[in-house]
Amino acid sequence: MGAAELAAGAIRRPRSSPLFAVGAGFIDLTPVWLKDFAIRHFGTNDKTVLLSGLAAGLVVAAIAVGLLARRWRWAGLAGLACFGLVGLVAALTRPTAAAVDALPAVVGTAAGMLALLVLLRASTPAAVTDGEHRRRLLLAGAGTVAFAAASAAGGRLLMARTNVAALRARVRLPVPAPSNQASSVPLGAQVPLAGMPRFTTPNNDFYRVDTALLLPQVDPGGWTLRVHGMVARPMEITFDELLRRPLIERDITLACVSNEVGGRLAGNARWLGVPLAALLREAGVESGADQLLSRSADGMTLGTPLDAVLDGRDALLAVGMNGEPLPIAHGFPARMVVPGLYGYVSATKWVVDLKVTRFATDRAYWRRRGYAEQAPVKTFSRIDVPAPLAKVSAGRVMVAGTAWAQHRGVAAVQVQVDDGPWREARLAPVPGLDTWRQWVIEWNAVPGSHTLRVRATDGTGATQPQERARPFPDGATGWHSVVITVT
Ligand SMILES: Nc1nc2c(c(=O)[nH]1)N[C@H]1C(S)=C(S)[C@@H](COP(=O)(O)O)O[C@H]1N2
Ligand SMILES: [Mo]
């Protein structure tokens, strides 16, 4: 494994490392229920859990191969060959694979076989004293471990050369024309209570959901965006050309379809970007097209309803997030953001390719796994304060939270205590229809255990349904409730 890491680093293709390639293949083959389970229980740590699980599996398999090899040398070598083959197939079936990606698995397998033969030889009692035999065995074992550790560390160092953090730091984003700047967030958008999320989510706290085991490292100098498919004038633009186009700045809340009732897989940021509709109109969208299929540098595909991109909302090809270039984890150098749609059908990070097409012709990644084709964000409301199972003192208690219904807007939020009447919460002001909205209500709490419930009504007059549904296939529904104790 160490030798394979070293080879992957040497050819500057971290994705060809068998460990990462197998992990990435595993992510692609993971059934939806297991993925939901992982997001629910491990959240943003899902990738660490996967890599640790993989490493543990490898250790067990390596022990099995070693034991086999002690009886039959050929069986040990065959076991290693199987290992190698899995890594090879995984590396060569990545969407971004090239023939060179076979190298790390081949190098790793050869090194593994060599190590096995050396260790077997050292462990076979020879015509030497017991002490000499033990000394040889220790030397061979320690040598193998040292080589493995050094090559793995060296591989990581070489892989780090592909990191684009320094290039990102050099990007200077233009300031949009005054008329294209976001209106300032109204005073009071933030409900000033401890435990409330920030109205504008800092980049470091912004939720991250993607299938990228290794973050794509895209050099903005070499980046181009291809626009093709059902268009009259296919085009390809560079990052500099993108920055020279008129930029607009908007506050937009992004939400993940995997967000459960009460969940936190959403964030609100000030995005800077190029209007997608103008770009597509320049390319000349042909009639009959209904899908914008976007592809990322790591081969991920997302399918966006073309209607939503062209209907006048602020669908963006974003380059900036909260006043800085997009963080690498959030799509540097460019990503899509479309208000009102769940991320998996709209928010392509590290985007490099836009194909105007039909839903009947092309199926994007999550649609192939049974997720909905159209995925407007469902109206959501959550109680943030008091926290679940909190203890508060009787008397005046402030209950507050967050609601969203991007592009329709939140028109009302109501709160119910136990089986009492639904009461209207006070809505905080918002800059527009595309962000989440905070709310607050005063409650005269009496001692005992109480259930607080919340529901929101969107700008079309539709109220959140009470019925609970899981996130698959088009977003969770149901009222959020918290149980608290008043003393
Ligand atoms: N390239 C790429 N883009 C992607 C994804 C992905 O897996 N790969 N995940 C999507 C999903 S499911 C969501 S919810 C949003 C999350 O964006 P964030 O990580 O910046 O919050 O990105 C979207 N864009
Ligand atoms: Mo998502």
Short mmCIF file of C-alpha atoms and ligand atoms in Angstrom, two decimals:
data_model
loop_
_atom_site.label_atom_id
_atom_site.label_comp_id
_atom_site.label_asym_id
_atom_site.label_seq_id
_atom_site.Cartn_x
_atom_site.Cartn_y
_atom_site.Cartn_z
CA MET A 1 0.00 0.00 0.00
CA GLY A 2 2.84 2.36 0.81
CA ALA A 3 4.59 1.69 -2.49
CA ALA A 4 1.30 2.27 -4.32
CA GLU A 5 0.84 5.61 -2.54
CA LEU A 6 4.36 6.56 -3.53
CA ALA A 7 3.65 5.70 -7.17
CA ALA A 8 0.37 7.63 -7.16
CA GLY A 9 2.16 10.66 -5.74
CA ALA A 10 5.01 10.35 -8.22
CA ILE A 11 2.63 10.48 -11.20
CA ARG A 12 0.68 13.32 -9.52
CA ARG A 13 -2.56 11.37 -9.66
CA PRO A 14 -3.77 10.87 -6.07
CA ARG A 15 -7.00 9.33 -7.36
CA SER A 16 -5.09 6.37 -8.77
CA SER A 17 -4.00 5.32 -5.27
CA PRO A 18 -5.67 1.92 -4.71
CA LEU A 19 -6.84 2.97 -1.24
CA PHE A 20 -8.66 6.04 -2.56
CA ALA A 21 -9.82 4.39 -5.77
CA VAL A 22 -11.38 1.49 -3.87
CA GLY A 23 -12.92 3.94 -1.39
CA ALA A 24 -14.36 6.02 -4.22
CA GLY A 25 -15.68 2.90 -5.95
CA PHE A 26 -17.23 1.89 -2.65
CA ILE A 27 -18.99 5.27 -2.39
CA ASP A 28 -20.41 4.84 -5.90
CA LEU A 29 -21.68 1.34 -5.11
CA THR A 30 -23.09 2.23 -1.68
CA PRO A 31 -26.85 1.72 -1.61
CA VAL A 32 -28.91 4.79 -0.78
CA TRP A 33 -30.02 3.49 2.64
CA LEU A 34 -26.42 2.97 3.72
CA LYS A 35 -25.40 6.41 2.43
CA ASP A 36 -28.31 8.00 4.37
CA PHE A 37 -27.29 6.02 7.45
CA ALA A 38 -23.70 7.25 7.11
CA ILE A 39 -24.73 10.90 6.67
CA ARG A 40 -27.16 10.61 9.60
CA HIS A 41 -24.69 9.05 12.02
CA PHE A 42 -21.32 10.34 10.87
CA GLY A 43 -22.32 13.55 9.07
CA THR A 44 -19.32 15.26 7.56
CA ASN A 45 -17.04 12.57 9.10
CA ASP A 46 -18.50 9.95 6.77
CA LYS A 47 -15.33 9.90 4.66
CA THR A 48 -13.00 9.36 7.62
CA VAL A 49 -15.21 6.50 8.80
CA LEU A 50 -15.10 4.93 5.33
CA LEU A 51 -11.29 5.15 5.07
CA SER A 52 -10.83 3.75 8.59
CA GLY A 53 -13.20 0.88 7.80
CA LEU A 54 -11.30 0.18 4.62
CA ALA A 55 -7.97 0.20 6.46
CA ALA A 56 -9.35 -2.20 9.09
CA GLY A 57 -10.61 -4.52 6.34
CA LEU A 58 -7.18 -4.42 4.72
CA VAL A 59 -5.43 -5.38 7.95
CA VAL A 60 -7.72 -8.38 8.42
CA ALA A 61 -7.27 -9.46 4.79
CA ALA A 62 -3.49 -9.03 5.05
CA ILE A 63 -3.39 -11.28 8.11
CA ALA A 64 -5.42 -13.89 6.20
CA VAL A 65 -3.02 -13.72 3.24
CA GLY A 66 -0.05 -14.04 5.57
CA LEU A 67 -1.46 -17.12 7.28
CA LEU A 68 -2.28 -18.71 3.94
CA ALA A 69 1.19 -17.96 2.63
CA ARG A 70 2.79 -19.79 5.53
CA ARG A 71 1.22 -23.03 4.32
CA TRP A 72 1.18 -22.42 0.57
CA ARG A 73 3.42 -19.76 -0.84
CA TRP A 74 1.45 -19.61 -4.10
CA ALA A 75 -1.79 -18.95 -2.18
CA GLY A 76 -0.23 -15.92 -0.50
CA LEU A 77 0.96 -14.56 -3.81
CA ALA A 78 -2.43 -15.24 -5.38
CA GLY A 79 -4.12 -13.42 -2.49
CA LEU A 80 -1.91 -10.39 -3.09
CA ALA A 81 -2.66 -10.55 -6.80
CA CYS A 82 -6.38 -10.43 -5.95
CA PHE A 83 -5.76 -7.35 -3.78
CA GLY A 84 -3.89 -5.76 -6.62
CA LEU A 85 -6.59 -6.58 -9.10
CA VAL A 86 -9.28 -4.93 -6.98
CA GLY A 87 -7.14 -1.78 -6.75
CA LEU A 88 -6.41 -1.87 -10.45
CA VAL A 89 -10.03 -2.26 -11.50
CA ALA A 90 -11.10 0.46 -9.06
CA ALA A 91 -8.47 2.89 -10.38
CA LEU A 92 -9.27 2.21 -14.03
CA THR A 93 -13.04 2.55 -13.60
CA ARG A 94 -12.97 6.02 -11.98
CA PRO A 95 -14.73 8.50 -14.28
CA THR A 96 -11.48 10.45 -14.66
CA ALA A 97 -9.27 7.38 -15.19
CA ALA A 98 -6.38 7.23 -17.66
CA ALA A 99 -4.12 4.27 -18.50
CA VAL A 100 -1.33 5.52 -16.20
CA ASP A 101 -3.68 5.03 -13.25
CA ALA A 102 -2.88 1.30 -13.46
CA LEU A 103 0.68 1.99 -12.30
CA PRO A 104 0.18 2.36 -8.52
CA ALA A 105 -1.75 -0.91 -8.18
CA VAL A 106 0.87 -2.75 -10.24
CA VAL A 107 3.78 -1.24 -8.29
CA GLY A 108 2.01 -1.88 -5.01
CA THR A 109 1.30 -5.52 -5.86
CA ALA A 110 4.89 -6.13 -6.94
CA ALA A 111 6.20 -4.55 -3.73
CA GLY A 112 3.75 -6.62 -1.69
CA MET A 113 4.86 -9.84 -3.33
CA LEU A 114 8.49 -9.00 -2.82
CA ALA A 115 7.87 -8.21 0.84
CA LEU A 116 5.96 -11.45 1.29
CA LEU A 117 8.80 -13.51 -0.24
CA VAL A 118 11.42 -11.75 1.88
CA LEU A 119 9.37 -12.26 5.04
CA LEU A 120 8.65 -15.92 4.24
CA ARG A 121 12.29 -16.56 3.64
CA ALA A 122 13.28 -14.89 6.87
CA SER A 123 10.68 -16.83 8.81
CA THR A 124 11.67 -20.24 7.47
CA PRO A 125 14.08 -21.89 9.93
CA ALA A 126 17.40 -22.18 8.17
CA ALA A 127 20.65 -23.83 9.14
CA VAL A 128 21.42 -21.07 11.59
CA THR A 129 21.12 -20.67 15.35
CA ASP A 130 17.82 -19.69 16.95
CA GLY A 131 19.19 -16.29 17.80
CA GLU A 132 20.39 -15.65 14.27
CA HIS A 133 17.00 -16.75 12.91
CA ARG A 134 15.11 -14.38 15.19
CA ARG A 135 17.46 -11.56 14.30
CA ARG A 136 16.84 -12.07 10.56
CA LEU A 137 13.11 -12.20 11.05
CA LEU A 138 13.07 -9.01 13.10
CA LEU A 139 15.23 -7.26 10.56
CA ALA A 140 13.03 -8.30 7.63
CA GLY A 141 9.86 -7.33 9.52
CA ALA A 142 11.18 -3.98 10.68
CA GLY A 143 12.58 -3.27 7.23
CA THR A 144 9.23 -3.95 5.61
CA VAL A 145 7.35 -1.77 8.09
CA ALA A 146 9.89 1.04 7.69
CA PHE A 147 9.68 0.87 3.91
CA ALA A 148 5.88 0.87 4.03
CA ALA A 149 5.72 3.86 6.36
CA ALA A 150 8.37 5.85 4.49
CA SER A 151 6.84 5.22 1.07
CA ALA A 152 3.34 6.06 2.30
CA ALA A 153 4.59 9.29 3.86
CA GLY A 154 6.59 10.10 0.73
CA GLY A 155 3.54 9.41 -1.41
CA ARG A 156 1.48 11.83 0.66
CA LEU A 157 4.16 14.50 0.33
CA LEU A 158 4.24 14.06 -3.43
CA MET A 159 0.44 14.16 -3.60
CA ALA A 160 0.44 17.43 -1.68
CA ARG A 161 2.11 19.02 -4.71
CA THR A 162 -1.27 18.86 -6.45
CA ASN A 163 -2.87 21.10 -3.79
CA VAL A 164 -4.14 24.37 -5.24
CA ALA A 165 -4.43 26.35 -1.99
CA ALA A 166 -1.56 28.63 -3.04
CA LEU A 167 -3.17 29.25 -6.45
CA ARG A 168 -6.47 30.02 -4.74
CA ALA A 169 -4.76 32.54 -2.47
CA ARG A 170 -3.56 34.42 -5.54
CA VAL A 171 -7.03 34.79 -7.12
CA ARG A 172 -8.32 38.37 -7.07
CA LEU A 173 -12.07 38.52 -7.54
CA PRO A 174 -13.50 41.59 -9.28
CA VAL A 175 -15.95 43.80 -7.40
CA PRO A 176 -19.39 43.68 -9.03
CA ALA A 177 -20.97 46.88 -10.33
CA PRO A 178 -22.91 48.67 -7.55
CA SER A 179 -26.26 47.74 -9.10
CA ASN A 180 -25.23 44.07 -9.11
CA GLN A 181 -24.17 43.95 -5.48
CA ALA A 182 -26.31 42.12 -2.95
CA SER A 183 -28.57 44.36 -0.93
CA SER A 184 -27.22 44.47 2.60
CA VAL A 185 -28.63 41.93 5.01
CA PRO A 186 -31.39 43.74 6.93
CA LEU A 187 -30.73 44.63 10.52
CA GLY A 188 -32.59 42.09 12.60
CA ALA A 189 -32.22 39.20 10.14
CA GLN A 190 -30.22 37.65 12.95
CA VAL A 191 -32.31 36.76 16.01
CA PRO A 192 -29.92 37.72 18.84
CA LEU A 193 -30.26 34.64 21.03
CA ALA A 194 -27.52 32.27 22.11
CA GLY A 195 -27.87 29.01 20.17
CA MET A 196 -29.18 30.61 16.96
CA PRO A 197 -27.15 29.87 13.82
CA ARG A 198 -25.51 32.85 12.13
CA PHE A 199 -27.70 34.30 9.35
CA THR A 200 -24.71 34.22 7.01
CA THR A 201 -22.87 30.95 7.54
CA PRO A 202 -19.10 31.44 7.77
CA ASN A 203 -17.29 29.40 5.11
CA ASN A 204 -15.61 27.23 7.74
CA ASP A 205 -18.97 26.24 9.26
CA PHE A 206 -20.71 25.65 5.95
CA TYR A 207 -21.98 22.08 5.63
CA ARG A 208 -20.20 19.91 3.11
CA VAL A 209 -21.83 17.05 1.22
CA ASP A 210 -20.22 15.39 -1.77
CA THR A 211 -18.87 12.09 -3.05
CA ALA A 212 -15.29 13.37 -3.26
CA LEU A 213 -13.04 11.23 -1.09
CA LEU A 214 -10.18 13.41 -2.32
CA LEU A 215 -11.00 17.05 -2.98
CA PRO A 216 -10.56 17.89 -6.64
CA GLN A 217 -7.58 20.23 -7.00
CA VAL A 218 -8.40 22.37 -10.01
CA ASP A 219 -5.85 24.90 -11.24
CA PRO A 220 -7.82 28.00 -12.28
CA GLY A 221 -5.13 28.70 -14.88
CA GLY A 222 -5.95 25.48 -16.69
CA TRP A 223 -9.67 25.49 -15.94
CA THR A 224 -12.15 25.80 -18.76
CA LEU A 225 -15.90 25.45 -18.87
CA ARG A 226 -17.32 23.76 -21.91
CA VAL A 227 -20.90 24.58 -22.90
CA HIS A 228 -22.29 22.16 -25.47
CA GLY A 229 -25.11 19.80 -26.35
CA MET A 230 -28.38 21.23 -27.65
CA VAL A 231 -26.98 24.71 -28.26
CA ALA A 232 -26.52 26.69 -31.45
CA ARG A 233 -23.02 27.93 -30.54
CA PRO A 234 -20.97 25.59 -28.34
CA MET A 235 -18.37 27.47 -26.34
CA GLU A 236 -15.45 27.02 -24.01
CA ILE A 237 -14.45 29.73 -21.55
CA THR A 238 -11.44 30.19 -19.31
CA PHE A 239 -11.42 31.40 -15.73
CA ASP A 240 -10.12 34.84 -16.78
CA GLU A 241 -12.90 35.14 -19.36
CA LEU A 242 -15.40 34.16 -16.70
CA LEU A 243 -14.15 36.88 -14.35
CA ARG A 244 -14.40 39.48 -17.13
CA ARG A 245 -18.12 38.85 -17.52
CA PRO A 246 -20.62 40.92 -15.51
CA LEU A 247 -20.76 39.45 -12.02
CA ILE A 248 -23.64 39.58 -9.59
CA GLU A 249 -23.67 39.00 -5.86
CA ARG A 250 -26.60 37.31 -4.10
CA ASP A 251 -27.51 35.84 -0.71
CA ILE A 252 -28.73 32.30 -1.33
CA THR A 253 -29.40 29.41 1.05
CA LEU A 254 -28.25 25.98 -0.07
CA ALA A 255 -29.86 22.82 1.30
CA CYS A 256 -29.17 19.12 0.94
CA VAL A 257 -31.87 16.59 0.07
CA SER A 258 -30.41 14.32 2.76
CA ASN A 259 -31.34 16.84 5.46
CA GLU A 260 -33.71 15.22 7.96
CA VAL A 261 -36.47 16.95 9.90
CA GLY A 262 -34.61 19.16 12.40
CA GLY A 263 -31.35 18.68 10.48
CA ARG A 264 -28.47 21.07 9.77
CA LEU A 265 -27.45 20.23 6.20
CA ALA A 266 -28.07 23.76 4.96
CA GLY A 267 -26.14 27.00 4.90
CA ASN A 268 -26.56 30.56 3.72
CA ALA A 269 -23.82 32.45 1.91
CA ARG A 270 -23.21 35.54 -0.18
CA TRP A 271 -22.28 34.17 -3.60
CA LEU A 272 -20.50 36.06 -6.36
CA GLY A 273 -20.94 34.72 -9.85
CA VAL A 274 -21.96 34.93 -13.45
CA PRO A 275 -25.66 34.56 -14.27
CA LEU A 276 -26.03 31.12 -15.84
CA ALA A 277 -29.03 32.10 -17.95
CA ALA A 278 -27.07 34.79 -19.82
CA LEU A 279 -24.28 32.31 -20.54
CA LEU A 280 -26.70 29.71 -21.88
CA ARG A 281 -28.58 32.30 -23.98
CA GLU A 282 -25.27 33.28 -25.53
CA ALA A 283 -24.71 29.64 -26.47
CA GLY A 284 -28.28 29.56 -27.84
CA VAL A 285 -30.41 26.89 -26.17
CA GLU A 286 -32.30 24.80 -28.73
CA SER A 287 -35.97 24.00 -28.26
CA GLY A 288 -36.82 20.60 -26.81
CA ALA A 289 -34.04 20.70 -24.21
CA ASP A 290 -35.19 20.36 -20.61
CA GLN A 291 -32.05 19.45 -18.65
CA LEU A 292 -28.76 21.16 -17.89
CA LEU A 293 -26.36 18.28 -17.24
CA SER A 294 -23.27 19.52 -15.43
CA ARG A 295 -20.08 17.59 -14.78
CA SER A 296 -17.36 18.24 -12.24
CA ALA A 297 -13.60 17.80 -12.50
CA ASP A 298 -13.92 14.49 -10.62
CA GLY A 299 -16.55 13.13 -12.97
CA MET A 300 -19.65 13.78 -10.85
CA THR A 301 -22.81 14.59 -12.82
CA LEU A 302 -25.82 16.65 -11.74
CA GLY A 303 -28.99 17.26 -13.75
CA THR A 304 -30.78 20.58 -13.35
CA PRO A 305 -34.23 21.39 -14.76
CA LEU A 306 -33.46 23.91 -17.49
CA ASP A 307 -36.68 25.81 -16.68
CA ALA A 308 -35.35 26.72 -13.26
CA VAL A 309 -32.10 28.03 -14.70
CA LEU A 310 -33.82 30.17 -17.34
CA ASP A 311 -36.94 31.40 -15.49
CA GLY A 312 -35.35 34.58 -14.21
CA ARG A 313 -34.12 33.43 -10.81
CA ASP A 314 -30.50 34.08 -9.86
CA ALA A 315 -28.98 30.82 -11.08
CA LEU A 316 -25.24 31.38 -10.78
CA LEU A 317 -21.95 30.07 -11.92
CA ALA A 318 -20.32 31.13 -8.66
CA VAL A 319 -16.66 31.99 -8.12
CA GLY A 320 -16.90 33.72 -4.75
CA MET A 321 -18.36 32.77 -1.38
CA ASN A 322 -18.69 35.31 1.43
CA GLY A 323 -16.11 37.65 -0.03
CA GLU A 324 -13.42 35.14 -0.97
CA PRO A 325 -12.73 32.72 -3.80
CA LEU A 326 -14.72 29.51 -3.31
CA PRO A 327 -13.03 27.31 -0.71
CA ILE A 328 -11.58 24.16 -2.31
CA ALA A 329 -14.13 22.02 -0.44
CA HIS A 330 -16.95 24.14 -1.84
CA GLY A 331 -16.01 23.94 -5.49
CA PHE A 332 -12.98 26.12 -6.31
CA PRO A 333 -12.63 27.62 -8.86
CA ALA A 334 -16.30 27.56 -9.96
CA ARG A 335 -19.58 25.94 -8.96
CA MET A 336 -23.26 26.24 -9.72
CA VAL A 337 -25.83 27.67 -7.29
CA VAL A 338 -29.54 27.68 -8.19
CA PRO A 339 -31.97 29.10 -5.62
CA GLY A 340 -34.86 26.83 -4.75
CA LEU A 341 -33.41 23.45 -5.78
CA TYR A 342 -31.73 20.83 -3.61
CA GLY A 343 -27.96 20.69 -4.01
CA TYR A 344 -27.86 17.34 -5.81
CA VAL A 345 -29.75 18.76 -8.82
CA SER A 346 -28.17 22.19 -8.91
CA ALA A 347 -25.04 22.99 -6.91
CA THR A 348 -22.25 21.35 -8.95
CA LYS A 349 -18.87 22.02 -7.37
CA TRP A 350 -15.62 22.04 -9.40
CA VAL A 351 -17.82 22.33 -12.50
CA VAL A 352 -16.06 21.95 -15.87
CA ASP A 353 -18.77 20.96 -18.33
CA LEU A 354 -22.34 22.04 -19.08
CA LYS A 355 -24.38 19.99 -21.50
CA VAL A 356 -27.81 21.19 -22.59
CA THR A 357 -29.83 18.03 -23.05
CA ARG A 358 -33.04 16.16 -22.25
CA PHE A 359 -33.90 14.21 -19.10
CA ALA A 360 -34.90 11.39 -21.45
CA THR A 361 -31.38 11.29 -22.92
CA ASP A 362 -29.01 11.67 -19.96
CA ARG A 363 -29.29 10.50 -16.36
CA ALA A 364 -27.19 12.18 -13.71
CA TYR A 365 -25.52 10.36 -10.80
CA TRP A 366 -28.23 10.55 -8.14
CA ARG A 367 -31.10 10.05 -10.56
CA ARG A 368 -29.53 6.76 -11.61
CA ARG A 369 -29.74 5.83 -7.93
CA GLY A 370 -33.46 6.53 -7.73
CA TYR A 371 -33.52 10.16 -6.57
CA ALA A 372 -36.09 12.48 -8.11
CA GLU A 373 -35.51 14.23 -11.42
CA GLN A 374 -37.13 17.47 -10.25
CA ALA A 375 -36.14 18.43 -6.75
CA PRO A 376 -37.44 21.79 -5.54
CA VAL A 377 -36.50 22.46 -1.92
CA LYS A 378 -39.33 21.52 0.44
CA THR A 379 -40.52 24.01 3.02
CA PHE A 380 -38.62 23.41 6.24
CA SER A 381 -38.72 24.77 9.77
CA ARG A 382 -36.64 23.97 12.81
CA ILE A 383 -36.57 24.95 16.46
CA ASP A 384 -33.01 25.98 17.36
CA VAL A 385 -33.69 27.51 20.79
CA PRO A 386 -34.27 25.99 23.30
CA ALA A 387 -32.21 22.96 22.35
CA PRO A 388 -33.78 19.50 22.55
CA LEU A 389 -34.01 18.23 26.16
CA ALA A 390 -32.98 21.66 27.52
CA LYS A 391 -33.97 22.70 31.04
CA VAL A 392 -35.36 26.23 31.29
CA SER A 393 -36.87 28.19 34.16
CA ALA A 394 -40.56 28.96 34.26
CA GLY A 395 -41.72 32.32 33.02
CA ARG A 396 -40.86 34.20 29.84
CA VAL A 397 -39.00 31.86 27.45
CA MET A 398 -37.88 32.83 23.95
CA VAL A 399 -38.43 30.10 21.38
CA ALA A 400 -36.64 30.68 18.08
CA GLY A 401 -35.47 28.91 14.99
CA THR A 402 -34.87 28.80 11.26
CA ALA A 403 -37.20 28.19 8.33
CA TRP A 404 -36.64 28.02 4.58
CA ALA A 405 -38.54 27.69 1.33
CA GLN A 406 -36.01 29.06 -1.16
CA HIS A 407 -37.42 31.06 -4.05
CA ARG A 408 -40.96 30.86 -2.65
CA GLY A 409 -40.09 32.59 0.60
CA VAL A 410 -41.25 31.91 4.14
CA ALA A 411 -44.60 33.69 4.70
CA ALA A 412 -45.46 32.42 8.18
CA VAL A 413 -44.16 30.25 11.00
CA GLN A 414 -46.39 28.86 13.71
CA VAL A 415 -45.52 27.25 17.01
CA GLN A 416 -47.56 24.89 19.16
CA VAL A 417 -46.92 23.99 22.79
CA ASP A 418 -48.20 20.53 23.73
CA ASP A 419 -51.76 20.33 22.38
CA GLY A 420 -52.42 24.04 22.60
CA PRO A 421 -53.36 26.39 19.77
CA TRP A 422 -50.89 27.21 16.95
CA ARG A 423 -49.50 30.71 17.50
CA GLU A 424 -47.83 32.98 14.94
CA ALA A 425 -44.10 33.53 15.41
CA ARG A 426 -42.50 36.87 14.59
CA LEU A 427 -40.53 36.61 11.35
CA ALA A 428 -37.14 38.28 11.11
CA PRO A 429 -36.59 40.42 8.00
CA VAL A 430 -34.77 38.83 5.02
CA PRO A 431 -32.96 40.21 1.96
CA GLY A 432 -35.14 38.22 -0.46
CA LEU A 433 -36.99 35.01 -1.23
CA ASP A 434 -33.88 32.91 -1.69
CA THR A 435 -32.54 32.80 1.87
CA TRP A 436 -33.61 31.12 5.03
CA ARG A 437 -35.53 33.13 7.59
CA GLN A 438 -35.18 33.24 11.35
CA TRP A 439 -38.22 33.47 13.64
CA VAL A 440 -38.92 33.98 17.32
CA ILE A 441 -41.88 33.71 19.68
CA GLU A 442 -42.32 34.43 23.36
CA TRP A 443 -43.76 31.74 25.57
CA ASN A 444 -44.94 31.90 29.14
CA ALA A 445 -43.56 28.60 30.33
CA VAL A 446 -45.10 26.69 33.24
CA PRO A 447 -43.24 23.90 35.10
CA GLY A 448 -43.30 20.42 33.64
CA SER A 449 -42.21 18.57 30.52
CA HIS A 450 -43.38 20.17 27.27
CA THR A 451 -43.31 19.46 23.56
CA LEU A 452 -42.73 22.41 21.22
CA ARG A 453 -43.72 22.00 17.58
CA VAL A 454 -43.11 24.20 14.54
CA ARG A 455 -44.46 24.45 11.01
CA ALA A 456 -43.96 26.99 8.23
CA THR A 457 -46.05 28.31 5.37
CA ASP A 458 -44.33 29.32 2.12
CA GLY A 459 -45.02 32.25 -0.18
CA THR A 460 -47.54 30.26 -2.21
CA GLY A 461 -49.66 29.68 0.91
CA ALA A 462 -48.77 26.01 1.29
CA THR A 463 -48.13 24.83 4.86
CA GLN A 464 -45.59 22.13 5.68
CA PRO A 465 -47.31 18.73 5.89
CA GLN A 466 -47.29 17.00 9.26
CA GLU A 467 -46.69 13.58 7.74
CA ARG A 468 -43.11 12.42 8.15
CA ALA A 469 -41.17 11.28 5.10
CA ARG A 470 -37.53 10.26 4.85
CA PRO A 471 -35.16 12.22 2.58
CA PHE A 472 -35.23 9.62 -0.21
CA PRO A 473 -36.25 10.27 -3.03
CA ASP A 474 -37.02 14.02 -3.00
CA GLY A 475 -36.58 15.48 0.49
CA ALA A 476 -37.86 14.94 4.04
CA THR A 477 -41.19 16.26 5.32
CA GLY A 478 -42.77 16.56 8.75
CA TRP A 479 -42.99 18.98 11.64
CA HIS A 480 -39.98 19.40 13.87
CA SER A 481 -40.56 19.12 17.60
CA VAL A 482 -38.41 19.34 20.71
CA VAL A 483 -39.11 18.17 24.23
CA ILE A 484 -37.90 20.41 27.05
CA THR A 485 -38.24 20.60 30.82
CA VAL A 486 -39.44 23.71 32.60
CA THR A 487 -38.49 24.03 36.28
N1 LIG B 1 -18.92 17.84 -7.81
C1 LIG B 1 -19.87 17.67 -6.90
N2 LIG B 1 -20.74 18.66 -6.67
C2 LIG B 1 -21.72 18.53 -5.75
C3 LIG B 1 -21.85 17.32 -5.03
C4 LIG B 1 -20.93 16.28 -5.29
O1 LIG B 1 -20.98 15.19 -4.71
N3 LIG B 1 -19.95 16.49 -6.23
N4 LIG B 1 -22.84 17.20 -4.09
C5 LIG B 1 -24.01 18.07 -4.23
C6 LIG B 1 -24.83 18.06 -3.05
S1 LIG B 1 -25.71 16.64 -2.75
C7 LIG B 1 -25.01 19.16 -2.26
S2 LIG B 1 -26.17 19.17 -1.04
C8 LIG B 1 -24.19 20.37 -2.44
C9 LIG B 1 -23.48 20.73 -1.16
O2 LIG B 1 -22.64 21.83 -1.36
P1 LIG B 1 -21.61 22.23 -0.22
O3 LIG B 1 -20.78 21.02 0.07
O4 LIG B 1 -20.83 23.38 -0.75
O5 LIG B 1 -22.44 22.62 0.97
O6 LIG B 1 -23.21 20.19 -3.44
C10 LIG B 1 -23.64 19.50 -4.59
N5 LIG B 1 -22.57 19.55 -5.55
MO MO B 2 -27.09 17.00 -1.05
#
